[in-house]
Amino acid sequence: MLQLRSQGVVVVFAPGRVTVDVEVVLKHARSVGASTVPLTDEPDSDAHDLSDAVTLAPHTPTGRTTEALPSIVLSHVLVSVDHEQAVESSHQLTSLREQLGY
């Protein structure tokens, strides 16, 4: 997030409600002029007001398709764009999550 600039895009996985973490990320992205695209399963999510576009991934009656499916597909697409950067970012995120106790 520290290197985020106006030409950047932030994709946030936000199933359910918008948490404080997600809100902070979206507001920071907006403050530097970056585009924001949350992926959510809530049609009336607060993420709509904080984003340039919203990817809706509602639950289906069968339970076979939830926000997890588009998350997986989108993650694979992003990794294929810049594999080296994606792997490095993944390692950094894992380290930060461990420090946060996740």
PDB file of C-alpha atoms in Angstrom:
ATOM      1  CA  MET A   1       0.000   0.000   0.000  1.00  0.00           C
ATOM      2  CA  LEU A   2       2.914   2.342   0.580  1.00  0.00           C
ATOM      3  CA  GLN A   3       3.935   2.176  -3.081  1.00  0.00           C
ATOM      4  CA  LEU A   4       0.400   2.619  -4.378  1.00  0.00           C
ATOM      5  CA  ARG A   5       0.040   5.476  -6.860  1.00  0.00           C
ATOM      6  CA  SER A   6      -2.672   6.927  -9.076  1.00  0.00           C
ATOM      7  CA  GLN A   7      -2.078   4.423 -11.886  1.00  0.00           C
ATOM      8  CA  GLY A   8      -2.604   1.505  -9.469  1.00  0.00           C
ATOM      9  CA  VAL A   9      -5.633  -0.653  -8.876  1.00  0.00           C
ATOM     10  CA  VAL A  10      -6.603  -2.173  -5.548  1.00  0.00           C
ATOM     11  CA  VAL A  11      -8.676  -5.347  -5.558  1.00  0.00           C
ATOM     12  CA  VAL A  12     -10.157  -6.106  -2.144  1.00  0.00           C
ATOM     13  CA  PHE A  13     -11.860  -9.329  -1.169  1.00  0.00           C
ATOM     14  CA  ALA A  14     -14.708  -8.160   1.079  1.00  0.00           C
ATOM     15  CA  PRO A  15     -17.282 -10.883   1.673  1.00  0.00           C
ATOM     16  CA  GLY A  16     -20.088  -9.846   3.960  1.00  0.00           C
ATOM     17  CA  ARG A  17     -19.763  -6.436   5.509  1.00  0.00           C
ATOM     18  CA  VAL A  18     -17.027  -3.877   4.977  1.00  0.00           C
ATOM     19  CA  THR A  19     -14.608  -4.165   7.884  1.00  0.00           C
ATOM     20  CA  VAL A  20     -12.485  -1.331   9.221  1.00  0.00           C
ATOM     21  CA  ASP A  21      -9.474  -2.857   7.440  1.00  0.00           C
ATOM     22  CA  VAL A  22     -11.228  -2.837   4.075  1.00  0.00           C
ATOM     23  CA  GLU A  23     -12.534   0.688   4.598  1.00  0.00           C
ATOM     24  CA  VAL A  24      -9.043   1.983   5.414  1.00  0.00           C
ATOM     25  CA  VAL A  25      -7.555   0.304   2.336  1.00  0.00           C
ATOM     26  CA  LEU A  26     -10.265   1.667   0.024  1.00  0.00           C
ATOM     27  CA  LYS A  27     -10.008   5.188   1.448  1.00  0.00           C
ATOM     28  CA  HIS A  28      -6.208   5.157   1.189  1.00  0.00           C
ATOM     29  CA  ALA A  29      -6.385   4.006  -2.423  1.00  0.00           C
ATOM     30  CA  ARG A  30      -8.855   6.749  -3.226  1.00  0.00           C
ATOM     31  CA  SER A  31      -6.661   9.360  -1.494  1.00  0.00           C
ATOM     32  CA  VAL A  32      -3.734   8.575  -3.826  1.00  0.00           C
ATOM     33  CA  GLY A  33      -5.977   8.392  -6.890  1.00  0.00           C
ATOM     34  CA  ALA A  34      -5.816   4.623  -7.383  1.00  0.00           C
ATOM     35  CA  SER A  35      -8.812   2.694  -8.644  1.00  0.00           C
ATOM     36  CA  THR A  36     -10.615   0.334  -6.292  1.00  0.00           C
ATOM     37  CA  VAL A  37     -12.518  -2.852  -7.061  1.00  0.00           C
ATOM     38  CA  PRO A  38     -13.904  -4.825  -4.131  1.00  0.00           C
ATOM     39  CA  LEU A  39     -15.211  -8.342  -4.577  1.00  0.00           C
ATOM     40  CA  THR A  40     -18.234  -8.874  -2.324  1.00  0.00           C
ATOM     41  CA  ASP A  41     -21.265 -11.080  -1.912  1.00  0.00           C
ATOM     42  CA  GLU A  42     -23.413  -8.218  -0.597  1.00  0.00           C
ATOM     43  CA  PRO A  43     -25.378  -6.229  -3.216  1.00  0.00           C
ATOM     44  CA  ASP A  44     -25.927  -3.394  -0.715  1.00  0.00           C
ATOM     45  CA  SER A  45     -22.381  -3.363   0.633  1.00  0.00           C
ATOM     46  CA  ASP A  46     -20.843  -0.106   1.854  1.00  0.00           C
ATOM     47  CA  ALA A  47     -17.998  -0.950  -0.553  1.00  0.00           C
ATOM     48  CA  HIS A  48     -20.086   0.488  -3.406  1.00  0.00           C
ATOM     49  CA  ASP A  49     -19.702   4.010  -2.024  1.00  0.00           C
ATOM     50  CA  LEU A  50     -15.928   3.646  -1.659  1.00  0.00           C
ATOM     51  CA  SER A  51     -15.156   2.049  -5.008  1.00  0.00           C
ATOM     52  CA  ASP A  52     -14.866   2.719  -8.701  1.00  0.00           C
ATOM     53  CA  ALA A  53     -16.383  -0.649  -9.579  1.00  0.00           C
ATOM     54  CA  VAL A  54     -17.715  -3.576  -7.571  1.00  0.00           C
ATOM     55  CA  THR A  55     -17.529  -7.234  -8.509  1.00  0.00           C
ATOM     56  CA  LEU A  56     -20.553  -8.973  -7.055  1.00  0.00           C
ATOM     57  CA  ALA A  57     -20.227 -12.665  -6.207  1.00  0.00           C
ATOM     58  CA  PRO A  58     -23.478 -13.647  -4.512  1.00  0.00           C
ATOM     59  CA  HIS A  59     -24.110 -16.943  -2.792  1.00  0.00           C
ATOM     60  CA  THR A  60     -26.136 -19.372  -4.856  1.00  0.00           C
ATOM     61  CA  PRO A  61     -28.880 -21.640  -3.500  1.00  0.00           C
ATOM     62  CA  THR A  62     -26.711 -24.705  -4.092  1.00  0.00           C
ATOM     63  CA  GLY A  63     -23.770 -23.185  -2.237  1.00  0.00           C
ATOM     64  CA  ARG A  64     -21.435 -24.179  -5.052  1.00  0.00           C
ATOM     65  CA  THR A  65     -20.706 -20.625  -6.070  1.00  0.00           C
ATOM     66  CA  THR A  66     -19.827 -18.052  -3.433  1.00  0.00           C
ATOM     67  CA  GLU A  67     -17.370 -15.183  -3.256  1.00  0.00           C
ATOM     68  CA  ALA A  68     -14.622 -17.812  -3.108  1.00  0.00           C
ATOM     69  CA  LEU A  69     -14.931 -18.796  -6.771  1.00  0.00           C
ATOM     70  CA  PRO A  70     -14.408 -15.313  -8.278  1.00  0.00           C
ATOM     71  CA  SER A  71     -11.684 -14.702  -5.689  1.00  0.00           C
ATOM     72  CA  ILE A  72      -9.797 -17.763  -6.855  1.00  0.00           C
ATOM     73  CA  VAL A  73     -10.256 -16.946 -10.536  1.00  0.00           C
ATOM     74  CA  LEU A  74      -9.244 -13.309 -10.093  1.00  0.00           C
ATOM     75  CA  SER A  75      -6.213 -14.280  -8.025  1.00  0.00           C
ATOM     76  CA  HIS A  76      -5.042 -16.631 -10.759  1.00  0.00           C
ATOM     77  CA  VAL A  77      -5.477 -13.932 -13.409  1.00  0.00           C
ATOM     78  CA  LEU A  78      -3.504 -11.407 -11.362  1.00  0.00           C
ATOM     79  CA  VAL A  79      -0.721 -13.915 -10.746  1.00  0.00           C
ATOM     80  CA  SER A  80      -0.474 -14.676 -14.440  1.00  0.00           C
ATOM     81  CA  VAL A  81       0.021 -10.978 -15.257  1.00  0.00           C
ATOM     82  CA  ASP A  82       3.200 -10.601 -13.188  1.00  0.00           C
ATOM     83  CA  HIS A  83       4.128 -13.879 -11.548  1.00  0.00           C
ATOM     84  CA  GLU A  84       7.323 -12.646  -9.863  1.00  0.00           C
ATOM     85  CA  GLN A  85       5.621  -9.616  -8.308  1.00  0.00           C
ATOM     86  CA  ALA A  86       2.658 -11.746  -7.217  1.00  0.00           C
ATOM     87  CA  VAL A  87       4.897 -14.253  -5.436  1.00  0.00           C
ATOM     88  CA  GLU A  88       6.858 -11.477  -3.727  1.00  0.00           C
ATOM     89  CA  SER A  89       3.633  -9.775  -2.630  1.00  0.00           C
ATOM     90  CA  SER A  90       2.255 -13.062  -1.347  1.00  0.00           C
ATOM     91  CA  HIS A  91       5.333 -13.583   0.823  1.00  0.00           C
ATOM     92  CA  GLN A  92       5.095 -10.036   2.168  1.00  0.00           C
ATOM     93  CA  LEU A  93       1.400 -10.488   2.979  1.00  0.00           C
ATOM     94  CA  THR A  94       2.066 -13.794   4.705  1.00  0.00           C
ATOM     95  CA  SER A  95       4.718 -12.148   6.846  1.00  0.00           C
ATOM     96  CA  LEU A  96       2.400  -9.261   7.763  1.00  0.00           C
ATOM     97  CA  ARG A  97      -0.461 -11.650   8.581  1.00  0.00           C
ATOM     98  CA  GLU A  98       1.827 -13.655  10.853  1.00  0.00           C
ATOM     99  CA  GLN A  99       2.861 -10.476  12.638  1.00  0.00           C
ATOM    100  CA  LEU A 100      -0.827  -9.615  13.105  1.00  0.00           C
ATOM    101  CA  GLY A 101      -1.482 -13.045  14.556  1.00  0.00           C
ATOM    102  CA  TYR A 102      -3.452 -14.518  11.679  1.00  0.00           C
TER     103      TYR A 102
END
